[in-house]
Short mmCIF file of C-alpha atoms in Angstrom, two decimals:
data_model
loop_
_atom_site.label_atom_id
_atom_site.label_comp_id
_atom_site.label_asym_id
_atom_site.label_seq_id
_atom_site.Cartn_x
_atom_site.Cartn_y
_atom_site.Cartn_z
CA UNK R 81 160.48 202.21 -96.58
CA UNK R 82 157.75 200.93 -94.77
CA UNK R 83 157.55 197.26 -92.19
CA UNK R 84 154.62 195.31 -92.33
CA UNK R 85 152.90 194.62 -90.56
CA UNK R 86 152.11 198.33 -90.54
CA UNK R 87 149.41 199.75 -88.17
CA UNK R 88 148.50 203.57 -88.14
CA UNK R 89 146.82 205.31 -85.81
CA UNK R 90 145.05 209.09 -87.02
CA UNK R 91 144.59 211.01 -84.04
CA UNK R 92 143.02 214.27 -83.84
CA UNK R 93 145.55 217.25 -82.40
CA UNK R 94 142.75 219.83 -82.13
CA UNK R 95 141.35 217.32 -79.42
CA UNK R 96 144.94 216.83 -78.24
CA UNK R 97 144.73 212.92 -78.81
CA UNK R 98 148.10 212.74 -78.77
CA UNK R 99 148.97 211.54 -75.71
CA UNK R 100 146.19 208.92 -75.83
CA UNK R 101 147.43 207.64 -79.88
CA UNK R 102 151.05 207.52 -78.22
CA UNK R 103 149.87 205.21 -75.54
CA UNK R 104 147.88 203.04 -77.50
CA UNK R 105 151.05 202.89 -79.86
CA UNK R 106 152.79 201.95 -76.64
CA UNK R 107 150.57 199.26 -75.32
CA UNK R 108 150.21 197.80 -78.53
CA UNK R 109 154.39 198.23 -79.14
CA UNK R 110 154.87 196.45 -75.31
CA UNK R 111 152.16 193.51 -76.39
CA UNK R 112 153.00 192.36 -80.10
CA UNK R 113 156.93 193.96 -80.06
CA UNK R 114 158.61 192.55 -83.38
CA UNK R 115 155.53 190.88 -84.57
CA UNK R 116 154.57 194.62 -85.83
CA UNK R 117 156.62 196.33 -88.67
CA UNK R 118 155.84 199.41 -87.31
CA UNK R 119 153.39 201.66 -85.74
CA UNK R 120 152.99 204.96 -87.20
CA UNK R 121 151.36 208.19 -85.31
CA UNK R 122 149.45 210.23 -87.88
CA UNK R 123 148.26 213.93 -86.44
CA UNK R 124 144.83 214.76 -88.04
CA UNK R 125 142.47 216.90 -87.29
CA UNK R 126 138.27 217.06 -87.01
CA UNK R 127 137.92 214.55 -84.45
CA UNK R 128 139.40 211.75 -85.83
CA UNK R 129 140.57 208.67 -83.98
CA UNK R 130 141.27 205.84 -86.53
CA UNK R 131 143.23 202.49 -86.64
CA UNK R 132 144.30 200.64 -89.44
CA UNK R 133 146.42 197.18 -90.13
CA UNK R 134 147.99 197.67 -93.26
CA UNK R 135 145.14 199.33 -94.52
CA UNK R 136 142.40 197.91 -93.35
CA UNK R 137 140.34 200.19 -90.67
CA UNK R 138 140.28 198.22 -87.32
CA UNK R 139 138.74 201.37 -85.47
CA UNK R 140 137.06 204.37 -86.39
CA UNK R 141 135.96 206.96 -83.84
CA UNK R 142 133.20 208.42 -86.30
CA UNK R 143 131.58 204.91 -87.16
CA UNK R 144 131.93 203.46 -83.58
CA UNK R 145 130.93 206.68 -81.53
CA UNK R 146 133.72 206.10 -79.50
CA UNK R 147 137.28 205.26 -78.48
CA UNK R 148 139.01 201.98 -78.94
CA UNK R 149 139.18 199.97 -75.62
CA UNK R 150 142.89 198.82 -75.76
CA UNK R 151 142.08 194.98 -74.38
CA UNK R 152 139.46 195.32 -77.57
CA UNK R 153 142.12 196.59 -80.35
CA UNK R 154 144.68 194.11 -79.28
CA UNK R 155 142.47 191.09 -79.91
CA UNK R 156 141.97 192.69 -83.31
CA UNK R 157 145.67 193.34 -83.95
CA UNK R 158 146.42 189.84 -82.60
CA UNK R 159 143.62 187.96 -84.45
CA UNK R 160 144.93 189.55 -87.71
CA UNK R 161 149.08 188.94 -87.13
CA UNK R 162 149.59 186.38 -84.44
CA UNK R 163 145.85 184.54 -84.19
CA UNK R 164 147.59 181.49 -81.50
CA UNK R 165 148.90 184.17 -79.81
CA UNK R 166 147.47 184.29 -75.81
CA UNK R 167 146.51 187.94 -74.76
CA UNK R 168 147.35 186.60 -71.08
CA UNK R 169 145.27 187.75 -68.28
CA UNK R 170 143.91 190.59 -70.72
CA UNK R 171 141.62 187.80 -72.06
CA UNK R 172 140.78 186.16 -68.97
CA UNK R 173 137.98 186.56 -67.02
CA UNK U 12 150.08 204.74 -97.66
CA UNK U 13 152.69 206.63 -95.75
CA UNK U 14 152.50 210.70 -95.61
CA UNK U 15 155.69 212.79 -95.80
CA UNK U 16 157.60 214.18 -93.88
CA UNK U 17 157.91 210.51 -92.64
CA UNK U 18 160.15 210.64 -89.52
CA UNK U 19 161.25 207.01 -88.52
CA UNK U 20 162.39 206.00 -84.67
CA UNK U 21 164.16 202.69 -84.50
CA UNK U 22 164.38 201.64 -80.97
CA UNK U 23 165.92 198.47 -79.62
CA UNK U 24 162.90 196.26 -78.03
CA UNK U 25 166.09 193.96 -76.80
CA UNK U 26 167.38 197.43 -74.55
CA UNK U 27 163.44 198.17 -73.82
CA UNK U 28 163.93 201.42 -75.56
CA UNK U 29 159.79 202.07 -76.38
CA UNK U 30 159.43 204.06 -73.73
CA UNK U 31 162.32 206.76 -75.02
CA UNK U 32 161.29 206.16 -78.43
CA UNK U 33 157.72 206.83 -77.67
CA UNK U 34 158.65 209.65 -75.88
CA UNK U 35 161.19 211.44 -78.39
CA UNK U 36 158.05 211.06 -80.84
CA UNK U 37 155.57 213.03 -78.49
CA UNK U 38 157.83 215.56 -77.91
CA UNK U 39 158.44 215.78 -81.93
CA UNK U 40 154.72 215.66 -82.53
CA UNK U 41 153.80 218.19 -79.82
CA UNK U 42 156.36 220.60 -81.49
CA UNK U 43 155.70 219.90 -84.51
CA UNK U 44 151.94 218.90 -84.88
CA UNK U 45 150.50 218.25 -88.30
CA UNK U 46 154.41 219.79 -90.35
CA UNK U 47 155.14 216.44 -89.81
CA UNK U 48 152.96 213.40 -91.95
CA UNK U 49 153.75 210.89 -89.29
CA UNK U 50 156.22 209.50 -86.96
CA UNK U 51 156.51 205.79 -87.02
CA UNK U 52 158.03 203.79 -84.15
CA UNK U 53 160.21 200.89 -85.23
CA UNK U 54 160.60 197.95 -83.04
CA UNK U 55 164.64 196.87 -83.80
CA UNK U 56 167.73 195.11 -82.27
CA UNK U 57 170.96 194.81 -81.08
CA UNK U 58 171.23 198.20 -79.43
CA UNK U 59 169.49 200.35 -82.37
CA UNK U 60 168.31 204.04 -81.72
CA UNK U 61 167.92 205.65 -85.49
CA UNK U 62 165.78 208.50 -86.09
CA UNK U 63 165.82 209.09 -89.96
CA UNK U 64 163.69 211.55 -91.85
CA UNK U 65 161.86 210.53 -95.44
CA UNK U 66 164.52 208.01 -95.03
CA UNK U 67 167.39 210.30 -94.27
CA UNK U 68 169.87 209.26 -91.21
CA UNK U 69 169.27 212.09 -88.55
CA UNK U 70 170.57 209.96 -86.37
CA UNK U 71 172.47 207.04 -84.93
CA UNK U 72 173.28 205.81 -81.34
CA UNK U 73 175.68 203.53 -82.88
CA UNK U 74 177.50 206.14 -85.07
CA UNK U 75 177.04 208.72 -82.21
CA UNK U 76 177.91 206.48 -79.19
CA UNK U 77 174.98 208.47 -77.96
CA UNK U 78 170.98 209.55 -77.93
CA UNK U 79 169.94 211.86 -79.19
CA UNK U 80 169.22 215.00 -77.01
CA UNK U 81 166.02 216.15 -77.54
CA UNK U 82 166.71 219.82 -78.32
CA UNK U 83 169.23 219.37 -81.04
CA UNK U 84 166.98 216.71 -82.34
CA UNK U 85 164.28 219.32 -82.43
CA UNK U 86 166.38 221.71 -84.78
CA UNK U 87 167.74 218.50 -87.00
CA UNK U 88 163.89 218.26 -87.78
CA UNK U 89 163.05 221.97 -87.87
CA UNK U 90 165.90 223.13 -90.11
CA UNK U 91 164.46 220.36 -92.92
CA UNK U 92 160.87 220.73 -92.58
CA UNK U 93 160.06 224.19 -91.10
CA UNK U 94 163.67 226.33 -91.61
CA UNK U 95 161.46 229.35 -90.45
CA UNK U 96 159.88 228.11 -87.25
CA UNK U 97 161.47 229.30 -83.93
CA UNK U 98 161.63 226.91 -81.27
CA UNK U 99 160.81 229.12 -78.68
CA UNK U 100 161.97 229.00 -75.22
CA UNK U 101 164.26 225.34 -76.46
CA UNK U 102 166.48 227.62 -78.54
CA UNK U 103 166.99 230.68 -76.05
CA UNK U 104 169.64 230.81 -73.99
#
């Protein structure tokens, strides 16, 4: 059984992305809490770094050419599941 | 879509439990690697700390009156998913 909102995040282990997937699950975990069903780490291989909100792809390494910058992701995550929700001083200049 | 073996962590957000729960599922996925689908972290309540694999209890703080130790949590996994794989230096006295 599966919570939505679900979010996934493929990491590659070959380029030991582990321990940056688990902290993106973690600063995305600390930010939205409850408001996520759940936030699944995915080991993958071939370089791949993707995010995706119950199925739709947020973030791909590949297509972007590069990482996810977390302030970035969260106004993503936030626009799509809690869109009055303030980012606090991550949004503010 | 979720990929099996599906291990589940169910932390309380209440008892700020990410941080163990985030670390129990490094430590899983380091061992582990790509044996395992994915590990999904569960934001919960009221004092929750579940680990349950494709959706069977491993287990619970609340039946336990305790965490689960890493170690033994290691060989709950292993003996379902991998009954061959040695744990190395974890399992020798």
């Amino acid at each position: 059984m599966t919570r939505q909102p679900r979010l996934e995040i493929e990491y590659c282990t070959q380029c030991r992305w582990l321990l940056r997937a688990a902290w993106t699950a973690q600063e995305l975990l600390t930010t939205f809490g409850v408001r996520l069903g759940e936030v699944a780490l995915v080991p993958g291989t071939g370089g791949v770094f993707d995010v995706r909100l119950d199925g739709e792809p947020l973030w791909s390494r590949k297509e972007r050419g590069a990482h996810p910058e977390i302030t970035e992701l969260k106004r993503l995550v936030r626009d799509r599941i809690a869109p009055d929700m303030s980012l606090g001083h991550s949004e503010k200049r």
